[in-house]
PDB file of C-alpha atoms and ligand atoms in Angstrom:
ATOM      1  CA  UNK A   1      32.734  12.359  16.805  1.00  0.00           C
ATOM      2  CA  UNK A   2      29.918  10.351  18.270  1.00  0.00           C
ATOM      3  CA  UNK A   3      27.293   8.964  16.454  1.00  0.00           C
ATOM      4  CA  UNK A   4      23.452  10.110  16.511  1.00  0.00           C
ATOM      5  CA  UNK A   5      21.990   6.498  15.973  1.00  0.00           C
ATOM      6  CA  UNK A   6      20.722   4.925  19.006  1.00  0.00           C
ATOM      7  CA  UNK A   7      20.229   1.106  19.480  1.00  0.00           C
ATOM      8  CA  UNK A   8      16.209   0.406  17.889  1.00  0.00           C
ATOM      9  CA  UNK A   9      14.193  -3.038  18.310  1.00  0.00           C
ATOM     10  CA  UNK A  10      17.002  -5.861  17.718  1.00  0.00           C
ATOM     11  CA  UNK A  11      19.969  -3.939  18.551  1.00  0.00           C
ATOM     12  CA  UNK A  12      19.700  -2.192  14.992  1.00  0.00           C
ATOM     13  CA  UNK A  13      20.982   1.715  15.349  1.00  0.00           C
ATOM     14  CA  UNK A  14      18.362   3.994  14.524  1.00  0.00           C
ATOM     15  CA  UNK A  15      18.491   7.521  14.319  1.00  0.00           C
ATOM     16  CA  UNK A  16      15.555  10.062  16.178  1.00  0.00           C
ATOM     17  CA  UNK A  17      14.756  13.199  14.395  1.00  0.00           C
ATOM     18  CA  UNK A  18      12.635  15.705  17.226  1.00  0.00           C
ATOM     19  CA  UNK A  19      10.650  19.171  15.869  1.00  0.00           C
ATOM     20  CA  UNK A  20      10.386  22.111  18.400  1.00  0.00           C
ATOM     21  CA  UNK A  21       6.706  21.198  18.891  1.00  0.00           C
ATOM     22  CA  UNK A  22       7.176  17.915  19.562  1.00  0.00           C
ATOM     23  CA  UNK A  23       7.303  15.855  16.988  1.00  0.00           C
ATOM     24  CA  UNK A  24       9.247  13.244  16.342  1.00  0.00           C
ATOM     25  CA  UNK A  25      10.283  10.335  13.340  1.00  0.00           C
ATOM     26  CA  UNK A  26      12.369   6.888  13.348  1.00  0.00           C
ATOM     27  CA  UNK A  27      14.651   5.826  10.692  1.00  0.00           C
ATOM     28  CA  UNK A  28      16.837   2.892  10.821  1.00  0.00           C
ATOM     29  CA  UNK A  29      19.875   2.552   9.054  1.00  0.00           C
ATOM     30  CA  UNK A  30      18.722  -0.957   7.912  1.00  0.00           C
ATOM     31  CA  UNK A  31      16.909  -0.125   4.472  1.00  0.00           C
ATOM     32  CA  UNK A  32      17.103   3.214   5.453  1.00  0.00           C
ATOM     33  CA  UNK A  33      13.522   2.303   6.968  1.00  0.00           C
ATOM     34  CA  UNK A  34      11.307   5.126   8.545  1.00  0.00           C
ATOM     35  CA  UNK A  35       9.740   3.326  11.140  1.00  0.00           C
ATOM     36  CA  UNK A  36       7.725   5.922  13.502  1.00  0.00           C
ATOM     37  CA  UNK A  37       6.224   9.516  12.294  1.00  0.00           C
ATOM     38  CA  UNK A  38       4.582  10.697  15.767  1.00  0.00           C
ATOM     39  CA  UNK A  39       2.666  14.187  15.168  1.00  0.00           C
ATOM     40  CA  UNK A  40       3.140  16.796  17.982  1.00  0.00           C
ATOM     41  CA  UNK A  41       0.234  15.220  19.789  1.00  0.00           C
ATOM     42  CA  UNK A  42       1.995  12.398  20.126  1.00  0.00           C
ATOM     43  CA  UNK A  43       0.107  10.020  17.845  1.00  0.00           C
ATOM     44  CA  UNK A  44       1.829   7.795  16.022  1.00  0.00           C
ATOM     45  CA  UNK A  45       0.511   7.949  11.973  1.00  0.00           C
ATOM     46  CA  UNK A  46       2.700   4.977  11.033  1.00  0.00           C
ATOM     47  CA  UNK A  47       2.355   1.107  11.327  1.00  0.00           C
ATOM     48  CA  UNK A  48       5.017  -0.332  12.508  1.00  0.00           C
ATOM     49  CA  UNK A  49       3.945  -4.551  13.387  1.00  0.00           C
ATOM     50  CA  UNK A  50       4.722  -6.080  16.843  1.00  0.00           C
ATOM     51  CA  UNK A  51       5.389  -8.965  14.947  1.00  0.00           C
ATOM     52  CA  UNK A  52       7.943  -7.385  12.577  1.00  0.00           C
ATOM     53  CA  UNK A  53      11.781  -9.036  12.435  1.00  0.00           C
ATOM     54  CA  UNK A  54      14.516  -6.354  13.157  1.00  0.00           C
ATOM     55  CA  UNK A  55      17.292  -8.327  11.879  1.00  0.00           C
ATOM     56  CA  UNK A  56      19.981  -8.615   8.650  1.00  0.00           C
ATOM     57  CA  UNK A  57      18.534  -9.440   5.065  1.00  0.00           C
ATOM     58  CA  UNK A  58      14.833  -9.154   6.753  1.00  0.00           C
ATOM     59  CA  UNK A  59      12.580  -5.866   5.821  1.00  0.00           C
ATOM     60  CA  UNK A  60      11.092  -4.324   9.095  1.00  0.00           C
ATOM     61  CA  UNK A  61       6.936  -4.967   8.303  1.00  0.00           C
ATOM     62  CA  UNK A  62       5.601  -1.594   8.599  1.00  0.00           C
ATOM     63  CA  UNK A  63       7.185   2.175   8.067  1.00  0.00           C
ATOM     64  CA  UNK A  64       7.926   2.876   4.680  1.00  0.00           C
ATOM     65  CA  UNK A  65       9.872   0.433   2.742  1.00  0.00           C
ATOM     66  CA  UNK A  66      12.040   1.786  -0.157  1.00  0.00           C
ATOM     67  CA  UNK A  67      11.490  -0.483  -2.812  1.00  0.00           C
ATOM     68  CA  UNK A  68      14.031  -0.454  -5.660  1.00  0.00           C
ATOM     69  CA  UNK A  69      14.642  -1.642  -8.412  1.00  0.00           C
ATOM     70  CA  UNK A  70      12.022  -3.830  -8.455  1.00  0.00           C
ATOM     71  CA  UNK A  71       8.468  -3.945  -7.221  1.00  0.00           C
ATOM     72  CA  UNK A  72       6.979  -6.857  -5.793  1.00  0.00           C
ATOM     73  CA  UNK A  73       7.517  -9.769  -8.188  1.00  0.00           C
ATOM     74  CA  UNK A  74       8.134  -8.062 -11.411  1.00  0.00           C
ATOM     75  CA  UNK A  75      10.868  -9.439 -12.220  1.00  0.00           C
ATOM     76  CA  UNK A  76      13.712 -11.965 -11.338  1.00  0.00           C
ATOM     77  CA  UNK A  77      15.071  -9.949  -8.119  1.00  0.00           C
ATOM     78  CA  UNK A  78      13.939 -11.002  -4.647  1.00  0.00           C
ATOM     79  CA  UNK A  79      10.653  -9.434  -3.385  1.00  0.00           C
ATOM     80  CA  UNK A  80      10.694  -5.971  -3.579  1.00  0.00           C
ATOM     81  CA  UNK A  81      14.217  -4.953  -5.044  1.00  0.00           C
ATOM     82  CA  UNK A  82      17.377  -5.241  -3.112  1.00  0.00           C
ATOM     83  CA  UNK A  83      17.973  -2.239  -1.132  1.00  0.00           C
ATOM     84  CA  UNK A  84      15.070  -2.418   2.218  1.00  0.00           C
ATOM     85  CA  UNK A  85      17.102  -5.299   3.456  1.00  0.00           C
ATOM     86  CA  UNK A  86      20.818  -3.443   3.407  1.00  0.00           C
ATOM     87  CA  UNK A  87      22.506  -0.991   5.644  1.00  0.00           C
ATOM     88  CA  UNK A  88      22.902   2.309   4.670  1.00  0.00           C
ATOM     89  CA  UNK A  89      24.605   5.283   5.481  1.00  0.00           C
ATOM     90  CA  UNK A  90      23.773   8.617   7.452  1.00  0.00           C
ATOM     91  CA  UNK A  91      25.481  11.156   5.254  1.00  0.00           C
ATOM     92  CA  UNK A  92      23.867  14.167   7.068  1.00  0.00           C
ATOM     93  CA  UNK A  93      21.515  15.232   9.606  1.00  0.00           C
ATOM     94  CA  UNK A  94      19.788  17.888  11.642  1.00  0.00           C
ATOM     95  CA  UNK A  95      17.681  17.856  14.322  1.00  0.00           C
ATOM     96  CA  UNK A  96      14.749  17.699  11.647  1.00  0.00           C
ATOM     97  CA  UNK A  97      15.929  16.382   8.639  1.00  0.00           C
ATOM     98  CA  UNK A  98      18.427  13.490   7.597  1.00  0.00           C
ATOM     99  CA  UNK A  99      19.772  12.064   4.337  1.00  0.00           C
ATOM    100  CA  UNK A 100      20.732   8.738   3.825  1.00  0.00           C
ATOM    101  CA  UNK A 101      22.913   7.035   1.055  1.00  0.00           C
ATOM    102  CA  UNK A 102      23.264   3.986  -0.790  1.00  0.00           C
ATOM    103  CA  UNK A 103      25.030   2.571  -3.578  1.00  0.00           C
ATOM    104  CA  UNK A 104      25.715  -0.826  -5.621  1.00  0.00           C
ATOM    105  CA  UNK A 105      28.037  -3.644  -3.717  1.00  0.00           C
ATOM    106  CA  UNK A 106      29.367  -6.635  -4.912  1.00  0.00           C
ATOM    107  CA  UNK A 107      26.575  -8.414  -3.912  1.00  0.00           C
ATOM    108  CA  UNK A 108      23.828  -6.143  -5.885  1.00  0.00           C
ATOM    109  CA  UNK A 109      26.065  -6.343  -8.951  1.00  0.00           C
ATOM    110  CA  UNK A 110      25.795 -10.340  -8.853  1.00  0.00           C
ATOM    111  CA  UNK A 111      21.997  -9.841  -9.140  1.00  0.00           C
ATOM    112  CA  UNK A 112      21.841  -6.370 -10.863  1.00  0.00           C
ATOM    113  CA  UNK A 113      24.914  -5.622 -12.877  1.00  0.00           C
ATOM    114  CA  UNK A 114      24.211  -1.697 -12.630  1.00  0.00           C
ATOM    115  CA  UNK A 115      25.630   0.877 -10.578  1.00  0.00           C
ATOM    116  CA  UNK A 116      23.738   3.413  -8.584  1.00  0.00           C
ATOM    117  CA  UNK A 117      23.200   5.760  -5.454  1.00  0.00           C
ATOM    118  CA  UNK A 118      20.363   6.971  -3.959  1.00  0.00           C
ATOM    119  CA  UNK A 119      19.707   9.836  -1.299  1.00  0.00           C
ATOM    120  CA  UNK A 120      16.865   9.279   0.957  1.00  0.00           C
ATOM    121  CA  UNK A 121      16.135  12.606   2.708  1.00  0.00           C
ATOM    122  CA  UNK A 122      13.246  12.253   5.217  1.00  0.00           C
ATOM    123  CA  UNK A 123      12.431  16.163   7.013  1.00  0.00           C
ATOM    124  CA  UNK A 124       9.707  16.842   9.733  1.00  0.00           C
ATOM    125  CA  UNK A 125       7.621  19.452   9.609  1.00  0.00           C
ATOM    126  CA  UNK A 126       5.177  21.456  12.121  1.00  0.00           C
ATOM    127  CA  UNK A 127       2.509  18.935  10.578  1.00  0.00           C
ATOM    128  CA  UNK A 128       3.967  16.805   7.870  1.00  0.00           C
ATOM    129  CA  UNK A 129       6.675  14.255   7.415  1.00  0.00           C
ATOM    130  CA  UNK A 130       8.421  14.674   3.625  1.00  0.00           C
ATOM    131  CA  UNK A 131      10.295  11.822   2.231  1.00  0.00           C
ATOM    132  CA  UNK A 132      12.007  12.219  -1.280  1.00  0.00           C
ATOM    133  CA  UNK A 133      14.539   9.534  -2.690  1.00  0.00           C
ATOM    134  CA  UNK A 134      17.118  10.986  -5.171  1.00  0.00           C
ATOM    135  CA  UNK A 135      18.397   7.749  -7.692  1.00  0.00           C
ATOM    136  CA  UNK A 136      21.455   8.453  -9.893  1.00  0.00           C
ATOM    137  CA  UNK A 137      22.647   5.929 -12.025  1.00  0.00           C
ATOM    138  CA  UNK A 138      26.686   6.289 -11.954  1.00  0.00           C
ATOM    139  CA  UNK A 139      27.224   3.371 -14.152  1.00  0.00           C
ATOM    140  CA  UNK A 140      28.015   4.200 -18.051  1.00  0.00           C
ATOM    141  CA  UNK A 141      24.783   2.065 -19.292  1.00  0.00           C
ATOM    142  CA  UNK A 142      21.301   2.492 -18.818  1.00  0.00           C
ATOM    143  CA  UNK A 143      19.184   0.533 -16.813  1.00  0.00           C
ATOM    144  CA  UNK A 144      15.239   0.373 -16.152  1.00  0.00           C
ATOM    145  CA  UNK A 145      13.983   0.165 -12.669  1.00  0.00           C
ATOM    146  CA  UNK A 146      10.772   0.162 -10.660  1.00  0.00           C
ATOM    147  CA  UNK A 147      10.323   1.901  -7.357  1.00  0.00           C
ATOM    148  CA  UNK A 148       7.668   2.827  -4.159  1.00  0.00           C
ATOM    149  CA  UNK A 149       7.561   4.209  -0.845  1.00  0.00           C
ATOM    150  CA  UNK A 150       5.603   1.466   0.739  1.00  0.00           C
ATOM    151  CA  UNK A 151       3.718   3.567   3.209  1.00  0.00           C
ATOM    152  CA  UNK A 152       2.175   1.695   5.947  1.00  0.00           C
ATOM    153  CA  UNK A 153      -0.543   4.172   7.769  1.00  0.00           C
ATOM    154  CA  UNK A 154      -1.364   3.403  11.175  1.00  0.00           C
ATOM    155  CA  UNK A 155      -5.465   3.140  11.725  1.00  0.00           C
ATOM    156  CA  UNK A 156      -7.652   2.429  14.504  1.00  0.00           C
ATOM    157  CA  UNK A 157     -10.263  -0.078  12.703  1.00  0.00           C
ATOM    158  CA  UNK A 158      -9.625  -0.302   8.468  1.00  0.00           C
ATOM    159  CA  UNK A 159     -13.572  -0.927   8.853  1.00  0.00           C
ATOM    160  CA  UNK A 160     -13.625   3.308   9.752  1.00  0.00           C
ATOM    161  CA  UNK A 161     -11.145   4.671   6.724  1.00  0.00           C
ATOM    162  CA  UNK A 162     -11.787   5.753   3.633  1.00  0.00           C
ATOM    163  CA  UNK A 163      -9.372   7.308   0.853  1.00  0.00           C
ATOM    164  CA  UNK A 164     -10.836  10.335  -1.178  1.00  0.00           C
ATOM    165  CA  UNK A 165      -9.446  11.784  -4.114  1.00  0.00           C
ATOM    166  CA  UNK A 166      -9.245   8.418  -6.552  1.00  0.00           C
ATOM    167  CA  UNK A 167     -12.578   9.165  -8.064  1.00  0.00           C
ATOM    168  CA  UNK A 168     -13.254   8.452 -11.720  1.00  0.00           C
ATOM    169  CA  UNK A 169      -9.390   6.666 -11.277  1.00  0.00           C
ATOM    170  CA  UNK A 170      -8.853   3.419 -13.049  1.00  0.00           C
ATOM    171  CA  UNK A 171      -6.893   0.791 -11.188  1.00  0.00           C
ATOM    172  CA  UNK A 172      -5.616  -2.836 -12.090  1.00  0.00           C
ATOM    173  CA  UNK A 173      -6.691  -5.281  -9.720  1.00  0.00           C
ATOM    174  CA  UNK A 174      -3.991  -8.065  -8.130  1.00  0.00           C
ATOM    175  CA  UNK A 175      -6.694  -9.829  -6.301  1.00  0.00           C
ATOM    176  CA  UNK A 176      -9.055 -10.077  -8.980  1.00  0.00           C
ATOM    177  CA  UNK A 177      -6.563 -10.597 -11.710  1.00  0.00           C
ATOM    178  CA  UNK A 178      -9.207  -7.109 -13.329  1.00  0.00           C
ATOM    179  CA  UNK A 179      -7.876  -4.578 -15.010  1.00  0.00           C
ATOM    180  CA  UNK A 180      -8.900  -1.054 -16.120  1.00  0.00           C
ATOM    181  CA  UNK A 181     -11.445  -0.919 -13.237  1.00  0.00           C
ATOM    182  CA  UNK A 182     -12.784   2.079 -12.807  1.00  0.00           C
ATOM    183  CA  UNK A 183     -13.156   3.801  -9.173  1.00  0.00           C
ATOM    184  CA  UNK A 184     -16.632   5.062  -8.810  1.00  0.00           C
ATOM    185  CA  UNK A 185     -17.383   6.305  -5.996  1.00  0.00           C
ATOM    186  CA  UNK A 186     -16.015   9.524  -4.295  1.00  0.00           C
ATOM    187  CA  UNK A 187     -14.328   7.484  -1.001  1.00  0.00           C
ATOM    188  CA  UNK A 188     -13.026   4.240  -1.150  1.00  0.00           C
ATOM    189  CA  UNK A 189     -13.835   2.396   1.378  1.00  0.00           C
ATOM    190  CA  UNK A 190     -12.437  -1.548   2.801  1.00  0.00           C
ATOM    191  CA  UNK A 191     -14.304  -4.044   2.893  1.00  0.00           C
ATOM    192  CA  UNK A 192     -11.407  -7.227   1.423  1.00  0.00           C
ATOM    193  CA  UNK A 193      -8.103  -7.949   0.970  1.00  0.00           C
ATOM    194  CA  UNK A 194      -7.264  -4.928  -1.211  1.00  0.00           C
ATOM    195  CA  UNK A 195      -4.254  -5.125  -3.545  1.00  0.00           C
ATOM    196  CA  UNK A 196      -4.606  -1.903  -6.067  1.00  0.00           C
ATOM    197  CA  UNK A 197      -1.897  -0.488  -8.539  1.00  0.00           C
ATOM    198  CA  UNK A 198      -3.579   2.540  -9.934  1.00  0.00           C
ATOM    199  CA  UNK A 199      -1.709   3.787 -12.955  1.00  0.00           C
ATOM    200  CA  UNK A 200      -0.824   7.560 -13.473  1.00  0.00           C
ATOM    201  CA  UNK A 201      -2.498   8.171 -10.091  1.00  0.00           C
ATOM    202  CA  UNK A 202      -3.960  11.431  -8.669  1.00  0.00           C
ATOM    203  CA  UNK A 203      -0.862  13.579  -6.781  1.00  0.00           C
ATOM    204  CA  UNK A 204      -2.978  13.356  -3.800  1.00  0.00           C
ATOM    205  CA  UNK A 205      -5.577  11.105  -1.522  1.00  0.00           C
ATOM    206  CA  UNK A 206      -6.834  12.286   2.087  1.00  0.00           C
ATOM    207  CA  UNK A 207      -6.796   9.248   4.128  1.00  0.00           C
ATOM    208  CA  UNK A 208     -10.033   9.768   6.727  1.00  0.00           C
ATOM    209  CA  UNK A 209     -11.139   7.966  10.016  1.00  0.00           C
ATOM    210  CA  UNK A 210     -13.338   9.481  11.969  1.00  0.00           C
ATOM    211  CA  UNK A 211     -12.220  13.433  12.783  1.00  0.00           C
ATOM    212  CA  UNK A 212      -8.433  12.480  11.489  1.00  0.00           C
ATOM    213  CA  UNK A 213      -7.408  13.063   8.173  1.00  0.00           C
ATOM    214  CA  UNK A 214      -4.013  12.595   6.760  1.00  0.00           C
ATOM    215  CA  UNK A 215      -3.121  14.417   3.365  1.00  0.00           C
ATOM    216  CA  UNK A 216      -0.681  11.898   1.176  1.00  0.00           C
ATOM    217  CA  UNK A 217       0.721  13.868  -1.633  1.00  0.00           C
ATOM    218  CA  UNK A 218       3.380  12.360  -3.726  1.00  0.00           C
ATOM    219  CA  UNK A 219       5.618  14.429  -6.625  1.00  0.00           C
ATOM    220  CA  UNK A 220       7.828  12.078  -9.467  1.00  0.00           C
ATOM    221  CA  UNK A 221       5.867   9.006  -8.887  1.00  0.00           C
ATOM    222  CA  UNK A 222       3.945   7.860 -11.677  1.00  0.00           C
ATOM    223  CA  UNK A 223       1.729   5.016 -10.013  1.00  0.00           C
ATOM    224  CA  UNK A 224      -0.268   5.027  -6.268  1.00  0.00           C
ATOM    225  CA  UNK A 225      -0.827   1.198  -4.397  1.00  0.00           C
ATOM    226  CA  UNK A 226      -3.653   0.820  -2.296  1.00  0.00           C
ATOM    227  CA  UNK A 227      -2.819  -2.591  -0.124  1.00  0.00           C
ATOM    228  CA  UNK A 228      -4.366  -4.342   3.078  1.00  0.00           C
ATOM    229  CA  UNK A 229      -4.175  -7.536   3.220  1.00  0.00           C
ATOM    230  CA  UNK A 230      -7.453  -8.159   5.126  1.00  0.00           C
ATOM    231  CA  UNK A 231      -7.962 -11.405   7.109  1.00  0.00           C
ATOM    232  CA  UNK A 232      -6.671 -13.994   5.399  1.00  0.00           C
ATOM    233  CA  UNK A 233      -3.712 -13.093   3.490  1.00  0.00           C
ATOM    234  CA  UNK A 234      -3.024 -11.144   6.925  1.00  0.00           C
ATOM    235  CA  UNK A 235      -2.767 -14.452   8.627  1.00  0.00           C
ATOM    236  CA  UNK A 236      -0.349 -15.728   6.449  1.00  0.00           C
ATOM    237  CA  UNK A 237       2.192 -13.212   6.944  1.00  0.00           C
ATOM    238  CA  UNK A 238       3.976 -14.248   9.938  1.00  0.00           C
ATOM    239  CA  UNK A 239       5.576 -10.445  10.847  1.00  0.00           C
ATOM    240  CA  UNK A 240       2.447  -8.981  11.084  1.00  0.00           C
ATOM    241  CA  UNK A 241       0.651  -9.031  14.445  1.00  0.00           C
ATOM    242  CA  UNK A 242      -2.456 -10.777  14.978  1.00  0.00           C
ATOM    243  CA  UNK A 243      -5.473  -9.299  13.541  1.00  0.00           C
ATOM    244  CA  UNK A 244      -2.589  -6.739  12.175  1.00  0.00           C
ATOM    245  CA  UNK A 245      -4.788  -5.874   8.967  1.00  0.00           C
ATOM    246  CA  UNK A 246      -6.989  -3.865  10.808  1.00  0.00           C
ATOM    247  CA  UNK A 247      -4.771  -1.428  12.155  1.00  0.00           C
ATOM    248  CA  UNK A 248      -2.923  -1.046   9.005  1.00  0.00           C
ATOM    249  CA  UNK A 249      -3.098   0.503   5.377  1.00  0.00           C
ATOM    250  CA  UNK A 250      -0.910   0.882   2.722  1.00  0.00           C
ATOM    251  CA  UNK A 251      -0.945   3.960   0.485  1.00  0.00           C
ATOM    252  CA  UNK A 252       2.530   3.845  -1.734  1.00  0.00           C
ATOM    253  CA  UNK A 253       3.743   6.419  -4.097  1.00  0.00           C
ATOM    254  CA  UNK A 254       5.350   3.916  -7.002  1.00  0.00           C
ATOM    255  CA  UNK A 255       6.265   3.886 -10.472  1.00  0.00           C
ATOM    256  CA  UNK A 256       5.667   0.190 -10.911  1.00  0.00           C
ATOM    257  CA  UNK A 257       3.305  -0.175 -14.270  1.00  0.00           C
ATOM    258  CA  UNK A 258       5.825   1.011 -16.652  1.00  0.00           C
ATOM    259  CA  UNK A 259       9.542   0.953 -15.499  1.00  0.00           C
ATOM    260  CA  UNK A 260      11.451   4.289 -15.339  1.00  0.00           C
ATOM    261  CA  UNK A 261      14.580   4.184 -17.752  1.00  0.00           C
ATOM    262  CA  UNK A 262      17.521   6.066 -16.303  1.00  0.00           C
ATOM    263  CA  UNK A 263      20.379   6.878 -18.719  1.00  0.00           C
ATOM    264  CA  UNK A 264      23.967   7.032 -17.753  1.00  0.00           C
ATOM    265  CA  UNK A 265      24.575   9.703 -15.275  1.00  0.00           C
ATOM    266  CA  UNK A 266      21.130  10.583 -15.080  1.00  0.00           C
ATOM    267  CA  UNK A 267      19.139  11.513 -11.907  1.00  0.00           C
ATOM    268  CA  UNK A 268      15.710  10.624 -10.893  1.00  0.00           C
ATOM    269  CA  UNK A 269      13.852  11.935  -8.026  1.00  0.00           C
ATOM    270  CA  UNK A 270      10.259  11.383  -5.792  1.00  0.00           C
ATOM    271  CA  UNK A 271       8.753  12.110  -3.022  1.00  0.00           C
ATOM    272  CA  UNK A 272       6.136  11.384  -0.947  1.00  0.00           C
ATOM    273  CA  UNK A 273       4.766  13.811   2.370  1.00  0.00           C
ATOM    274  CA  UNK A 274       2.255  13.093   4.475  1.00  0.00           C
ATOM    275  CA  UNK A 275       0.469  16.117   6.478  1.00  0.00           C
ATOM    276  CA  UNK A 276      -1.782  16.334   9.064  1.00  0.00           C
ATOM    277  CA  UNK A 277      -4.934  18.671   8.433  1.00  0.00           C
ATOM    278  CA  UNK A 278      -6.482  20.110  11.273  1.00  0.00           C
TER     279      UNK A 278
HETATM  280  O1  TA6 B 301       2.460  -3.317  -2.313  1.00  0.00           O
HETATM  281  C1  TA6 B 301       1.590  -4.412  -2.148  1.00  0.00           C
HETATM  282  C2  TA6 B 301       2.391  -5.711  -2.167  1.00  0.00           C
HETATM  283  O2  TA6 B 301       3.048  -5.893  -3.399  1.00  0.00           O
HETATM  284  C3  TA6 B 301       1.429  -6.858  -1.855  1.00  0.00           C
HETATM  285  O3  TA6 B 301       1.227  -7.665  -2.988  1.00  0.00           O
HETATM  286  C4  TA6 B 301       2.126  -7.597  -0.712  1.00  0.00           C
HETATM  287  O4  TA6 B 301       2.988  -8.590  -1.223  1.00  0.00           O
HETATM  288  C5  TA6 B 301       2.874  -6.436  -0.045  1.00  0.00           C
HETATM  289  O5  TA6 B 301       3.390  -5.700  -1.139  1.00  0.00           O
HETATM  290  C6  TA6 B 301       3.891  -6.828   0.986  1.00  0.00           C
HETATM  291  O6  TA6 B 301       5.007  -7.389   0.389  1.00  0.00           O
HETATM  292  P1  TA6 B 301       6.158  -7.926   1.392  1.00  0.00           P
HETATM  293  O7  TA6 B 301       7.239  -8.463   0.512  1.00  0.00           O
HETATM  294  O8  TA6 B 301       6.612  -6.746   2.201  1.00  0.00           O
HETATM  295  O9  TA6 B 301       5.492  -8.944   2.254  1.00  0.00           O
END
């Protein structure tokens, strides 16, 4: 039977799923990473850098990253959990939809002595992309883990978008070191190198620049991030094309604040999907 991947950026198979009107997404097999989300018009609504490494044990900078177990560095694990830098494996697919799968190796239970597999299913729709990951623990002990979809929106000029819907929200701050802050205003606006983890965060935000606006709804998650690294930071991250922060934002569903305990057996499941309102 041959295979639906086709060779992506560095030789790395990726597999193309096409809707009837014209849409299309990009997943890799590497961290299961959707790379492109292009709406029937043919825009692409995902960053994906020019700068970004396509290789082994190296996270593609831009898509969505699935982070797991760990976000960031909260704890002892490498940047961002273990499993956006392995293979995984296309268990089924469609001409719209896909599911991906993942479990503990040898090398994960050196680092994280607990066993798991995750579905990723990622489906297109007439106007919206739908990502939900599916994490059951198949060990016999219970283990805590963190998690996001580290959504990297495409813009034209950061200076032109705003998010609405975090009103009244209170975020902590991983610039400032603040936290409790409380989100006044109706849109939020950038205007620095951004680095929010709102807690218990609104289900949805409508990411607007000029006549485009891009619903972000996400279902399980407990947390949102708001990131762009803005100039500086920007320059110091050497996968990320030159004057990359401008062209980028990241709105991720995550449960980061307090980590999800998953008992023996037990199944946990998010999503995130991102539509395009007329
Ligand atoms: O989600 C925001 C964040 O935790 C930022 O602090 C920044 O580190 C970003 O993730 C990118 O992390 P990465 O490991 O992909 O460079």
């Amino acid at each position: 039977m041959t295979t639906p991947m086709i060779l992506g950026e560095g030789g790395l198979p990726k597999l193309r799923l096409t809707h009837p009107n014209g849409s299309s997404a990009e997943i890799y097999q590497h961290g299961a990473h959707v790379a492109s989300w292009k709406t029937a018009d043919g825009v692409e609504q995902l960053f994906l850098s020019g700068a970004s490494h396509f290789k082994a044990q190296t996270a593609i900078r831009g898509g969505v990253p699935i982070i797991f177990p760990q976000f960031s560095n909260f704890g002892p694990l490498p940047m961002h959990g273990l499993v956006r830098t392995m293979d995984w494996q296309l268990l089924e697919h469609q001409n719209t939809q896909a599911t991906f799968i993942i479990t503990e190796t040898e090398e994960t239970l050196k680092v994280w002595p607990f066993h798991f597999e995750l579905h990723y299913h990622a489906a297109l729709h007439e106007k919206s992309l739908s990502l939900t990951i599916t994490i059951k623990n198949t060990g016999d002990k219970m283990f805590t883990f963190q998690n996001s979809l580290h959504t990297y929106f495409r813009v034209k000029d950061i200076n032109q978008v705003s998010l609405r819907g975090l009103k009244d929200s209170l975020y902590n701050d991983r610039v400032s070191g603040h936290n409790d802050v409380q989100q006044r205003e109706e849109l939020f606006h950038f205007t620095q190198e951004t680095d929010l983890i709102f807690p218990k965060a609104p289900h949805e935000v409508l990411l607007n620049e000029g006549t485009r606006n891009l619903n972000i709804k996400q279902q399980g998650f407990t947390d949102r991030v708001v990131f762009n690294p803005w100039i500086k930071k920007g320059d110091t991250m050497a996968d990320l094309e030159k004057e990359g922060y401008l062209r980028m934002v990241c709105v991720e569903a995550a449960s980061v604040i307090k980590p999800l305990e998953l008992a023996a057996h037990k199944t946990w499941q998010g999503s995130q999907t991102f539509t395009l309102i007329d």
